[in-house]
Short mmCIF file of C-alpha atoms in Angstrom, two decimals:
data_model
loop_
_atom_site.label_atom_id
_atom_site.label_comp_id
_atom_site.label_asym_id
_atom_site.label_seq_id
_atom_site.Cartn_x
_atom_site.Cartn_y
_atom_site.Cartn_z
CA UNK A 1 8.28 214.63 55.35
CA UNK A 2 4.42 214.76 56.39
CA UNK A 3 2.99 211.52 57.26
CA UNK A 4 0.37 212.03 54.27
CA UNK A 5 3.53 211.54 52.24
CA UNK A 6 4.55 209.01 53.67
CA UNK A 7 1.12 207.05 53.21
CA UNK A 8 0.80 207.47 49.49
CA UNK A 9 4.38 206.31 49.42
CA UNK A 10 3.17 203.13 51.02
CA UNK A 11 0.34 203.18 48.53
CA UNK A 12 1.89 203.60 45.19
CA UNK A 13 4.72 201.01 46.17
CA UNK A 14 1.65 198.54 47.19
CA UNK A 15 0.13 199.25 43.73
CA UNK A 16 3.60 198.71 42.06
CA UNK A 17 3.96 195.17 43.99
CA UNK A 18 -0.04 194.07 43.26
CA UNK A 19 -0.01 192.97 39.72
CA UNK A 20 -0.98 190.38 38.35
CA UNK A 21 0.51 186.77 39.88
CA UNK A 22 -0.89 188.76 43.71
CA UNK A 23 -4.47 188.51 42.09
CA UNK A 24 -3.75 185.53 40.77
CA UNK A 25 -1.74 182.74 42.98
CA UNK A 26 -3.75 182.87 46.33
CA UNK A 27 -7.15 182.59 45.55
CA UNK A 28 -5.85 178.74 43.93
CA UNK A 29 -3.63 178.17 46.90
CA UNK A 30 -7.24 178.86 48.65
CA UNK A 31 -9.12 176.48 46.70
CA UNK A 32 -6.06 173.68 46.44
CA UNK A 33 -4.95 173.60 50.43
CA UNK A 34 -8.45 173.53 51.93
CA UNK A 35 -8.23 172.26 55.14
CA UNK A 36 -4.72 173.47 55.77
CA UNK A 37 -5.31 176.96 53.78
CA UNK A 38 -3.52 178.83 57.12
CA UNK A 39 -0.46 176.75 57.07
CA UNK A 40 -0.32 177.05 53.55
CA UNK A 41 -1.03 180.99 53.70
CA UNK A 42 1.37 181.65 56.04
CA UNK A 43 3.99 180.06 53.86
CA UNK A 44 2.76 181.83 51.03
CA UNK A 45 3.07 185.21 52.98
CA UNK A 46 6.34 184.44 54.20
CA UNK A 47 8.01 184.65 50.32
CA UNK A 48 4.91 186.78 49.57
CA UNK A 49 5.14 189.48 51.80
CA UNK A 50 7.89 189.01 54.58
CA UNK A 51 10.71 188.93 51.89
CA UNK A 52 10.25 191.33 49.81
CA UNK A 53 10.28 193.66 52.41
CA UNK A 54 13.66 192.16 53.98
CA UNK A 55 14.57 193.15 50.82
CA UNK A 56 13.38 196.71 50.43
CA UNK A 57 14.72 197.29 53.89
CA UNK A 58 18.15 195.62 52.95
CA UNK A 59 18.65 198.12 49.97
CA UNK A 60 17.60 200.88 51.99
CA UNK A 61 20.37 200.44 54.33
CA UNK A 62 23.07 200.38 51.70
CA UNK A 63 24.40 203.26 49.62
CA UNK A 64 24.24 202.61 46.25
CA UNK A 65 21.42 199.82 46.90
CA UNK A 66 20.75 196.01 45.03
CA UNK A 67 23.83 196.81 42.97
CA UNK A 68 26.37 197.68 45.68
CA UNK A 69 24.80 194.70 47.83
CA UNK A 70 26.05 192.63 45.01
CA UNK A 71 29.47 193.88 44.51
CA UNK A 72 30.16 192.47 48.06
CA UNK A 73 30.31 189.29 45.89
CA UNK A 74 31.99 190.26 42.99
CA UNK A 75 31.15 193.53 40.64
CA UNK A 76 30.83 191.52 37.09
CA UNK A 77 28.38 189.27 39.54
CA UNK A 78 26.47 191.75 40.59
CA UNK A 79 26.11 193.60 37.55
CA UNK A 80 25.15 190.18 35.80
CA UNK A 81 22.80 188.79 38.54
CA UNK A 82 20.87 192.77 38.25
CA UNK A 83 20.61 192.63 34.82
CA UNK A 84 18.93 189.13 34.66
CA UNK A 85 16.90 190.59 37.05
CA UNK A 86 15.74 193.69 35.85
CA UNK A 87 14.95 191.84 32.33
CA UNK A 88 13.09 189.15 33.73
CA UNK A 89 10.99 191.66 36.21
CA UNK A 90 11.09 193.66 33.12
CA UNK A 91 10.40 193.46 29.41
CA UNK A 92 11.08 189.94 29.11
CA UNK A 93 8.97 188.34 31.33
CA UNK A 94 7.08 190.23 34.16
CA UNK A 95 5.96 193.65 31.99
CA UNK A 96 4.14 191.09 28.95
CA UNK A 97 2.70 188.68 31.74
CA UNK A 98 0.98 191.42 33.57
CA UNK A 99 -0.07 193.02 30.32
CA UNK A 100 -1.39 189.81 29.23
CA UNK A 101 -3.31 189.10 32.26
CA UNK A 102 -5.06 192.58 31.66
CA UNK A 103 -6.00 191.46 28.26
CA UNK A 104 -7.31 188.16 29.87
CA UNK A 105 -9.40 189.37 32.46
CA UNK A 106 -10.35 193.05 31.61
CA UNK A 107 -11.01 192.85 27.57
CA UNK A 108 -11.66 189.08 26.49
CA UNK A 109 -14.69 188.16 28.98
CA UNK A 110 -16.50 190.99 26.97
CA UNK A 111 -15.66 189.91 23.65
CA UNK A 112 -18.11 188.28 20.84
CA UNK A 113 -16.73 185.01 19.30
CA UNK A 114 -16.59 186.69 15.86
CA UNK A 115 -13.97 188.94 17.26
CA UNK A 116 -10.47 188.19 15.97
CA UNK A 117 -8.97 188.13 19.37
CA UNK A 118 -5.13 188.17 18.11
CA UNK A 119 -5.99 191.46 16.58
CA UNK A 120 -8.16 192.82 19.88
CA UNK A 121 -4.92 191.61 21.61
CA UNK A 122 -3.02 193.98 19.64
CA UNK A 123 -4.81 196.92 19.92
CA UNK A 124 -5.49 196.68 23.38
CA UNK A 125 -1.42 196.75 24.15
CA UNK A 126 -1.04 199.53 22.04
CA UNK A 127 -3.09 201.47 23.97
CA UNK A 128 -1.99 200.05 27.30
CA UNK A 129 1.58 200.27 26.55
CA UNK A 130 1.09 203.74 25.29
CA UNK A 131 -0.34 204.70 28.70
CA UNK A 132 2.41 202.60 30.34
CA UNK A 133 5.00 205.09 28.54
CA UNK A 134 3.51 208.37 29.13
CA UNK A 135 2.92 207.64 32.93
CA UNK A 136 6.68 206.20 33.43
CA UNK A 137 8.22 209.28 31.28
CA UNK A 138 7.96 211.63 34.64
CA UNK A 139 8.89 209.36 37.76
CA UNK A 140 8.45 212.65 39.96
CA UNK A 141 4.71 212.18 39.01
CA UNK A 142 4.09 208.51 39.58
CA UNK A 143 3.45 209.26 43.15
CA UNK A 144 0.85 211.58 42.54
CA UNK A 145 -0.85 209.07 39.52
CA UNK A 146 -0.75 205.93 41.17
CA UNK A 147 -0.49 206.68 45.03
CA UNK A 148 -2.98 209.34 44.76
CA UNK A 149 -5.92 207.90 42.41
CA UNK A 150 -5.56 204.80 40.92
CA UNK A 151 -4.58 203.08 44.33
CA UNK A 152 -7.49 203.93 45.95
CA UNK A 153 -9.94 203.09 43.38
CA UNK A 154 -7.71 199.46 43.34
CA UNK A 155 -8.71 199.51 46.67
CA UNK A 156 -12.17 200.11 46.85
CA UNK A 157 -12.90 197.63 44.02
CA UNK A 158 -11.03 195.23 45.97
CA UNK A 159 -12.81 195.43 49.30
CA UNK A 160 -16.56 195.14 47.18
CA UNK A 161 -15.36 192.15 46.05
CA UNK A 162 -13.97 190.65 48.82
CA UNK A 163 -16.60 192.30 51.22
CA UNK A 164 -19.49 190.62 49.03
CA UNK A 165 -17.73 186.86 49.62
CA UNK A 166 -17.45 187.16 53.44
CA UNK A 167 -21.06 187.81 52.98
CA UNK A 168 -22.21 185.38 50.51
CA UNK A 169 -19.86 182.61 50.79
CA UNK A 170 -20.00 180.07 53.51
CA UNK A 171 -19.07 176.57 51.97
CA UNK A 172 -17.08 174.49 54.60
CA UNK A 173 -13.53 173.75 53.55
CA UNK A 174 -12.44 170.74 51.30
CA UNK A 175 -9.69 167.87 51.68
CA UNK A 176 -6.32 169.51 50.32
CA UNK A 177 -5.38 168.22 46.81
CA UNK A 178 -2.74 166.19 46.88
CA UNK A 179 0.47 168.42 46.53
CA UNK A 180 -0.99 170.02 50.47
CA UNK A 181 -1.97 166.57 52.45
CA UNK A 182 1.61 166.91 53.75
CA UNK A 183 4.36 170.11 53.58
CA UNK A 184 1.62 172.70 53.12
CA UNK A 185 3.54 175.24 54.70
CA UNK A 186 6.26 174.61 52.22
CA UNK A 187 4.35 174.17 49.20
CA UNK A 188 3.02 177.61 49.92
CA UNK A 189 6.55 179.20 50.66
CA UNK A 190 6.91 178.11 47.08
CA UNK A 191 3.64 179.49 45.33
CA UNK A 192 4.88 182.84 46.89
CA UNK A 193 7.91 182.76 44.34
CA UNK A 194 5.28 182.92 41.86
CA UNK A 195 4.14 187.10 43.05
CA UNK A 196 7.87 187.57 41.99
CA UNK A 197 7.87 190.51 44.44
CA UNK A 198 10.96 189.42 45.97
CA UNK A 199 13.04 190.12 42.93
CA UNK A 200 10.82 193.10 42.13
CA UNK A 201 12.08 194.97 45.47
CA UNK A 202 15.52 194.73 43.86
CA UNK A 203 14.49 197.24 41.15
CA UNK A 204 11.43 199.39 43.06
CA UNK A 205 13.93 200.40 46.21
CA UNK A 206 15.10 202.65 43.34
CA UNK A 207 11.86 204.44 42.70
CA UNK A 208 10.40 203.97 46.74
CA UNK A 209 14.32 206.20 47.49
CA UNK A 210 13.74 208.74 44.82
CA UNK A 211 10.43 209.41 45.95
CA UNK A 212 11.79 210.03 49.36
CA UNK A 213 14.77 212.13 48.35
CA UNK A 214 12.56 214.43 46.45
CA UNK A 215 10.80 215.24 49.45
CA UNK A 216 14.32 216.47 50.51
CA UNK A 217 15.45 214.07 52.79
CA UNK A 218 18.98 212.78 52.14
CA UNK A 219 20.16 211.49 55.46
CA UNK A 220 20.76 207.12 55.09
CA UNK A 221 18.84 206.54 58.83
CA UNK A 222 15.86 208.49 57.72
CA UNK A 223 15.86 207.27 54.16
CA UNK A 224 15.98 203.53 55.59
CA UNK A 225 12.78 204.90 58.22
CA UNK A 226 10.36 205.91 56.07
CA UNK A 227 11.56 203.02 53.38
CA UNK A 228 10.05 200.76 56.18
CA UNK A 229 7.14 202.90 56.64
CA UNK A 230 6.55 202.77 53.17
CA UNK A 231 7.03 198.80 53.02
CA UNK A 232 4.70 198.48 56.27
CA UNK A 233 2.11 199.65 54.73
CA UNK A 234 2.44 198.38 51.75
CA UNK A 235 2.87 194.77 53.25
CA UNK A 236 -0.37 195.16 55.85
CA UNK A 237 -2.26 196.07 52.43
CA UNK A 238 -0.61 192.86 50.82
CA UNK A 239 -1.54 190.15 53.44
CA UNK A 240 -4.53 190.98 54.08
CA UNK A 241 -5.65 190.98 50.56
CA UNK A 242 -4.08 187.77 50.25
CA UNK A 243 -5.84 186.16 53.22
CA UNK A 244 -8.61 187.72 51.71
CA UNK A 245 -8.66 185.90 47.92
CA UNK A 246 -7.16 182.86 49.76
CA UNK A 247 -10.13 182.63 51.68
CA UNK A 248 -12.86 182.59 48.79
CA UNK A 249 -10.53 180.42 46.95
CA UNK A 250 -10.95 177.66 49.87
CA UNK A 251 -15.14 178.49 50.17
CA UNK A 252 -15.63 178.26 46.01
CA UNK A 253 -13.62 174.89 46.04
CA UNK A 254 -17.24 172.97 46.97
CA UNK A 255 -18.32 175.02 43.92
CA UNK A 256 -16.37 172.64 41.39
CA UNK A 257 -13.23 172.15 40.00
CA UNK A 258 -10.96 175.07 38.57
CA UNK A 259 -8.02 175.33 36.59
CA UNK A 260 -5.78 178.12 38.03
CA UNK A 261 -7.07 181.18 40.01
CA UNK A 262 -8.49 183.58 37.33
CA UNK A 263 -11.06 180.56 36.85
CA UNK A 264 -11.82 181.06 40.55
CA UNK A 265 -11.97 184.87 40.74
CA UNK A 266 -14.32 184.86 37.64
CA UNK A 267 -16.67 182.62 38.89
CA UNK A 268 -16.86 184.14 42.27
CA UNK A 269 -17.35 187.17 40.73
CA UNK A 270 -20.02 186.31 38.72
CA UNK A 271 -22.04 184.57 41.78
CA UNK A 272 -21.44 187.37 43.97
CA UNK A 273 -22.30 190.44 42.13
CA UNK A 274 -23.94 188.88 38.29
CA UNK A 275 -22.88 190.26 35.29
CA UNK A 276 -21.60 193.84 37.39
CA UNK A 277 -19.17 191.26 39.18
CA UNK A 278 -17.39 190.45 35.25
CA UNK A 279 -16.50 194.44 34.86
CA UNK A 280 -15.04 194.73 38.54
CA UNK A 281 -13.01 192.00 38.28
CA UNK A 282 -12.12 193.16 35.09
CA UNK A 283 -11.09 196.92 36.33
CA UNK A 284 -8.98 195.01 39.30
CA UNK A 285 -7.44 193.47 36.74
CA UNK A 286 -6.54 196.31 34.52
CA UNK A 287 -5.49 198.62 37.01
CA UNK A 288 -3.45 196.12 39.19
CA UNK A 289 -1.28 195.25 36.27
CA UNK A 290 -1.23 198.84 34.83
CA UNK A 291 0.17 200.10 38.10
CA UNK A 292 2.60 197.10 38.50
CA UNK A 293 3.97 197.94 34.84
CA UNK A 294 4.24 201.32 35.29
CA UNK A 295 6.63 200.29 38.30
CA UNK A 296 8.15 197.86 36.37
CA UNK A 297 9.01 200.21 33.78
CA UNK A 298 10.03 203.59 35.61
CA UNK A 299 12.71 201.19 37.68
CA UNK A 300 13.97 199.27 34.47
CA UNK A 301 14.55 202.90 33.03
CA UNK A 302 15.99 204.47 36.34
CA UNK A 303 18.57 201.35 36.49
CA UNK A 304 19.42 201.04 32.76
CA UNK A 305 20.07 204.43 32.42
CA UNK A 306 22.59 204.85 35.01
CA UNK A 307 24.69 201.95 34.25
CA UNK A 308 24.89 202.84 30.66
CA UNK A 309 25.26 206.29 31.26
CA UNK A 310 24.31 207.54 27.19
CA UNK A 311 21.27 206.02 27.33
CA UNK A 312 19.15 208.31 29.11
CA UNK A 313 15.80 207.44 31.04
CA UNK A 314 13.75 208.46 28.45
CA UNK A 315 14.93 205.97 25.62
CA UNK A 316 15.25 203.15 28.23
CA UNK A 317 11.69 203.62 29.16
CA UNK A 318 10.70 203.20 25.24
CA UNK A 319 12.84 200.68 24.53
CA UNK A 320 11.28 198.55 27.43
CA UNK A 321 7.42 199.64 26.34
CA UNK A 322 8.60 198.09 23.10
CA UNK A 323 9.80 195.11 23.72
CA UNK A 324 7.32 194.41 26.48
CA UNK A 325 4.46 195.43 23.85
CA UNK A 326 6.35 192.98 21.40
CA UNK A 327 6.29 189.80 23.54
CA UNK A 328 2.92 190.45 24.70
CA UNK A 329 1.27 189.68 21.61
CA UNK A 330 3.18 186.50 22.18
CA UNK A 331 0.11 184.91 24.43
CA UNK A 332 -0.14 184.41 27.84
CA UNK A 333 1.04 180.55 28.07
CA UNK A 334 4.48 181.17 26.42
CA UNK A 335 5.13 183.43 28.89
CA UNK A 336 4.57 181.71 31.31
CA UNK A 337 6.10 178.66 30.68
CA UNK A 338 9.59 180.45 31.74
CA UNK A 339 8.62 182.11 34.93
CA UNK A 340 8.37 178.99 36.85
CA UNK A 341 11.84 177.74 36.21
CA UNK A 342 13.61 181.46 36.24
CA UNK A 343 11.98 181.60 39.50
CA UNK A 344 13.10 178.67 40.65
CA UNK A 345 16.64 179.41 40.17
CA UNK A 346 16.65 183.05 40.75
CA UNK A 347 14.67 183.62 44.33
CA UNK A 348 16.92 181.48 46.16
CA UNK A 349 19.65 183.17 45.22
CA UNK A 350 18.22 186.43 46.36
CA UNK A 351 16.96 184.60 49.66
CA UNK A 352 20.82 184.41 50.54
CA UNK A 353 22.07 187.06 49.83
CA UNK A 354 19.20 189.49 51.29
CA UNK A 355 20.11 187.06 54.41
CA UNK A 356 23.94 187.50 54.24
CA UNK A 357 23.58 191.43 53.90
CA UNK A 358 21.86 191.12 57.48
CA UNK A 359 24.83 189.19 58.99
CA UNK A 360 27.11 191.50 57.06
CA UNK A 361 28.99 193.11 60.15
CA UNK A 362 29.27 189.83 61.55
CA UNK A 363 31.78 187.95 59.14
CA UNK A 364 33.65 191.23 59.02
CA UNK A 365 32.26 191.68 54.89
CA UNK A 366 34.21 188.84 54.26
CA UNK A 367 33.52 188.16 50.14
CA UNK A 368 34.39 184.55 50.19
CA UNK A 369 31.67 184.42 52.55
CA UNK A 370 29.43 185.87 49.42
CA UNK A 371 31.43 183.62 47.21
CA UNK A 372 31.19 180.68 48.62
CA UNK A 373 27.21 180.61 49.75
CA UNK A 374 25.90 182.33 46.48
CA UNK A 375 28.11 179.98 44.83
CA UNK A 376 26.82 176.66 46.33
CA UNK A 377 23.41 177.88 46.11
CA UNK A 378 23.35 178.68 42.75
CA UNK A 379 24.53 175.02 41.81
CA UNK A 380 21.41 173.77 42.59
CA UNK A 381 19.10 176.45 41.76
CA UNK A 382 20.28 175.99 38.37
CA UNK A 383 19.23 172.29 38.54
CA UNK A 384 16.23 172.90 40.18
CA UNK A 385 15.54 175.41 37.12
CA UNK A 386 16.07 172.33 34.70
CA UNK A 387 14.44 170.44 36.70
CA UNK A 388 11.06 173.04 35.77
CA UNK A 389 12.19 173.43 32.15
CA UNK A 390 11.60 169.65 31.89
CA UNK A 391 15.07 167.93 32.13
CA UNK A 392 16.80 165.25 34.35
CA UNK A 393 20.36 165.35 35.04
CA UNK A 394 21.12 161.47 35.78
CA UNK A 395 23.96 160.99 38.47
CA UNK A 396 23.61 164.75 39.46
CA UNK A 397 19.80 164.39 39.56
CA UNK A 398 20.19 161.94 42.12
CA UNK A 399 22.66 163.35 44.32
CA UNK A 400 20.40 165.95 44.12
CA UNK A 401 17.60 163.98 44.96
CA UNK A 402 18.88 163.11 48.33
CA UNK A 403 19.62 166.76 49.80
CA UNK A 404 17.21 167.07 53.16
CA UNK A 405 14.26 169.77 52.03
CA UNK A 406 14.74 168.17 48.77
CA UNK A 407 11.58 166.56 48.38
CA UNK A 408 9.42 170.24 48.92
CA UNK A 409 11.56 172.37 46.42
CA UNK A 410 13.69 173.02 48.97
CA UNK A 411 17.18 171.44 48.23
CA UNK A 412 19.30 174.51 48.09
CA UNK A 413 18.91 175.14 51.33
CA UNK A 414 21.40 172.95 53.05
CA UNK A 415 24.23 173.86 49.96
CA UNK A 416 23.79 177.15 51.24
CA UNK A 417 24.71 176.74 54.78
CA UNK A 418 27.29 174.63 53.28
CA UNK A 419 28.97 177.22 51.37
CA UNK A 420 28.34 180.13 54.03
CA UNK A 421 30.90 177.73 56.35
CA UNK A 422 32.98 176.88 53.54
CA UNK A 423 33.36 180.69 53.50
CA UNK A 424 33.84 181.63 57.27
CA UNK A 425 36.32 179.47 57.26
CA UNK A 426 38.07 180.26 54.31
CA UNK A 427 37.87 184.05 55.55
CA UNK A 428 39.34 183.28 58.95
CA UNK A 429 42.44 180.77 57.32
CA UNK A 430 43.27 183.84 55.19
CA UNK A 431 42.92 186.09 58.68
CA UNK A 432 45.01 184.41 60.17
CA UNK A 433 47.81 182.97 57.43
CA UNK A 434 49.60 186.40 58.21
CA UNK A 435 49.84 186.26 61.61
CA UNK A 436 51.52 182.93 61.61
CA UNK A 437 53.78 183.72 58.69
CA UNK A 438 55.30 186.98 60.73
CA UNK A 439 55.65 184.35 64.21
CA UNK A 440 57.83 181.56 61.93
CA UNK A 441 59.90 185.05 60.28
CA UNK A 442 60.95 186.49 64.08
CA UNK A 443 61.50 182.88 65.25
#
C-alpha cells in the first residue's frame, strides 16, 4: 500500500473521530482549568486521544475485532455490550448530537428572529441527513470523500482559526474554577469521556480495516501496521488541535464568563476574524460533524448488517439516517442530558477490557479473568451512571462513597483490580483442581 494511502487513511479516520464534543469540550476545559490547563490537558488527552487508539490498535490485532474481543467474556455479553454501543455512538445518541451541533453553530447564528427555528431545524436535517445517506451508501468511496477533500478543507479552516488566536490573543491565565483547584489531571481524564471516541473506535476499526483490505492487503501483522499508522496520524492531528482550542479557551477566560465551549469558540471567533469569523466557525462546525456522522453511520451499517445477516448494509444505513434524523429534531439539550451518564457507565467498562486484551497472553485467556473484572467494574459504573441521571442509592451510595479515586469520578477503579484478582485466582484454583484430584485417585 503507498504511503499516500496510508495518509488519507489517517485523515478520513481523524475526520470520522473530530465531531462535534472534539470542537466542543476543550476549548471549556481551557477556559475552566486556567492555571493548571496542562495538567488538565494532559488528562483530557489521555481518554481523548491515548485510548481510543489503544483501542483501534486492540481490534486490529484480533480477528474478528470489538466483537470477538468481547466473546472472551461471554458471547450474549459481547453481543449486548456492542449493540449498546453501536446505538449510543449511533442513532440514538452520538449521530442526532453531532447533527444538532451543526444546526447550532453552522445555521442558527445566521438566522432572523422571525424565523421559526423548529421548522429551519427540520429542513436543515433533511438535507444533512440526506447527504449523510448518499455518502455512507458506498463505504469504498468514503476514503476518497472525506480523506481526500473535506479533511483538508477541515483542516485549513481549523489552522485560520487557531493561527489568528496565537496571534491575537495574549490574556494571562485565570485561577481554575473550582472543580480544577485540586485533581485537575483527573477532572480532565473525565471531560475526555465526553469526545466519546473511545467507544467510537469500537465501531470505526471496522471501516479503518476495510479500507485497508481493499487496498489488498489481508495479512493480520500488516493490517495491525498500517491500523497504527492510520491512528498515528490521526491522533498527532487530534492533540494538537486540542492543545490548540484548549489554549484560547484559557486566554478568552479574562474575556468574561461562558457557559460551555460553543459560547467560547463563537466569541473568539467573532474577535478574531468579525463577522467572516461567524461563517468559519460555522463551516468547522458543519463539516466536523458531517464527517463524524458519515463514520458513524457507514460503521453502524457495516456492523448491523453482518450480525443480522438479512438486513443488508443498505437498509441498515437508512434505517439509522432515520432514526438519527428523527431524534434530532428532538433539540440539542435532551440529548444531551443522557450522554453524560451512558458515558459514565460505559467508558470504564471499555477502559478494562481494552486493558485486559493487552495482558491477554498473560492469564493464559482465562474468561473468569473477563468475568470477574468486567463484572466488578460494571457494578459501579452502573451507580456512577445513576449517580449522573440524578439518583442516590442510600447504604450502597455510601459504600460507594468511600472507594479510594472515589471522590474524582474515579471509584471503579479499585473494583476492577478487585475483580481482575478475584479472577486470576479463580482461573488458577480451577488449573489446578485437576491435578490434585488425579494425585488423591493414584494414592
Amino acid at each position: 500500500m503507498r504511503r499516500l494511502d496510508t495518509l488519507f487513511i489517517g485523515l478520513m479516520l481523524f475526520s470520522m473521530f473530530f465531531g462535534a464534543g472534539n470542537l466542543i469540550f476543550p476549548p471549556f476545559l481551557g477556559a475552566q482549568s486556567g492555571t493548571s490547563y496542562w495538567l488538565a490537558m494532559a488528562g483530557f488527552i489521555i481518554t481523548g486521544v491515548g485510548l481510543p487508539f489503544a483501542v483501534l490498535y486492540a481490534v486490529s490485532l484480533v480477528k474478528g475485532g470489538a466483537q470477538t474481543i468481547g466473546n472472551r467474556v461471554h458471547p450474549v455479553f459481547s453481543t449486548v455490550f456492542m449493540v449498546v454501543v453501536y446505538l449510543s455512538i449511533g442513532p440514538f445518541l452520538a449521530i442526532p448530537r453531532n447533527a444538532n451541533v451543526a444546526y447550532e453553530m453552522g445555521v442558527k447564528p445566521f438566522l432572523g428572529q422571525s424565523l421559526n427555528s423548529s421548522l429551519v431545524l427540520f429542513l436543515f436535517t433533511v438535507l444533512f441527513f440526506a447527504l449523510v445517506y448518499v455518502v455512507s451508501l458506498n463505504p469504498s468511496k468514503m476514503e476518497k470523500y472525506m480523506g481526500r477533500w473535506i479533511t483538508p478543507a477541515l483542516l485549513l479552516a481549523m489552522v485560520v482559526l487557531c493561527v489568528a488566536g496565537f496571534v491575537k490573543l495574549d490574556a494571562p491565565f485565570q485561577s481554575p474554577s473550582a472543580a480544577y483547584q485540586s485533581g485537575a489531571f483527573s477532572k480532565g481524564f473525565l471531560e475526555g469521556y465526553n469526545t466519546m471516541d473511545a467507544l467510537a473506535s469500537l465501531a470505526f476499526g471496522i471501516v479503518i480495516l476495510t479500507s485497508i483490505q481493499q487496498r489488498g492487503i489481508r495479512d493480520r501483522k500488516q493490517l495491525t501496521n498500517y491500523t497504527l499508522k492510520a491512528g498515528l496520524i490521526a491522533g498527532v492531528l487530534l492533540s494538537l488541535i486540542y492543545v490548540s482550542l484548549g489554549l484560547m479557551g484559557a486566554r478568552m477566560a479574562a474575556s468574561g464568563s461562558f457557559e460551555n465551549g460553543t459560547d467560547i469558540l463563537s466569541a473568539a471567533s467573532t474577535l478574531l476574524l468579525g463577522q467572516s469569523g461567524k461563517t468559519l466557525l460555522g463551516l468547522i462546525f458543519t463539516l466536523a460533524c458531517f464527517t463524524t456522522v458519515v463514520g458513524l453511520t457507514s460503521a453502524c451499517g457495516q456492523y448491523f448488517s453482518n450480525l443480522m445477516p438479512k438486513a443488508s448494509y443498505k437498509s441498515v444505513v437508512l434505517a439509522v439516517t432515520l432514526a438519527g434524523f428523527t431524534l434530532s429534531n428532538l433539540g440539542l439539550n435532551q440529548i444531551l442530558k443522557v450522554s453524560v451518564p451512558f458515558l459514565v457507565t460505559a467508558y470504564p467498562l471499555t477502559i478494562v477490557l481494552i486493558t485486559l486484551t493487552f495482558f491477554h497472553r498473560f492469564f493464559k485467556h482465562a474468561k473468569t479473568v473477563y468475568g470477574c473484572a468486567l463484572l466488578f467494574t460494571g457494578v459501579f459504573t452502573v451507580i456512577g451512571g445513576l449517580n449522573a441521571f440524578g439518583l442516590k442509592l442510600g447504604p450502597v451510595q455510601t459504600m460507594s462513597d468511600i472507594l479510594p479515586l472515589s471522590s474524582v469520578g474515579l471509584g471503579w477503579v479499585v473494583p476492577a483490580l478487585a475483580g481482575t484478582a478475584a479472577g486470576l485466582a479463580i482461573s488458577r484454583f480451577r488449573s489446578h483442581t485437576p491435578a490434585v484430584e488425579k494425585e488423591l485417585k493414584v494414592s
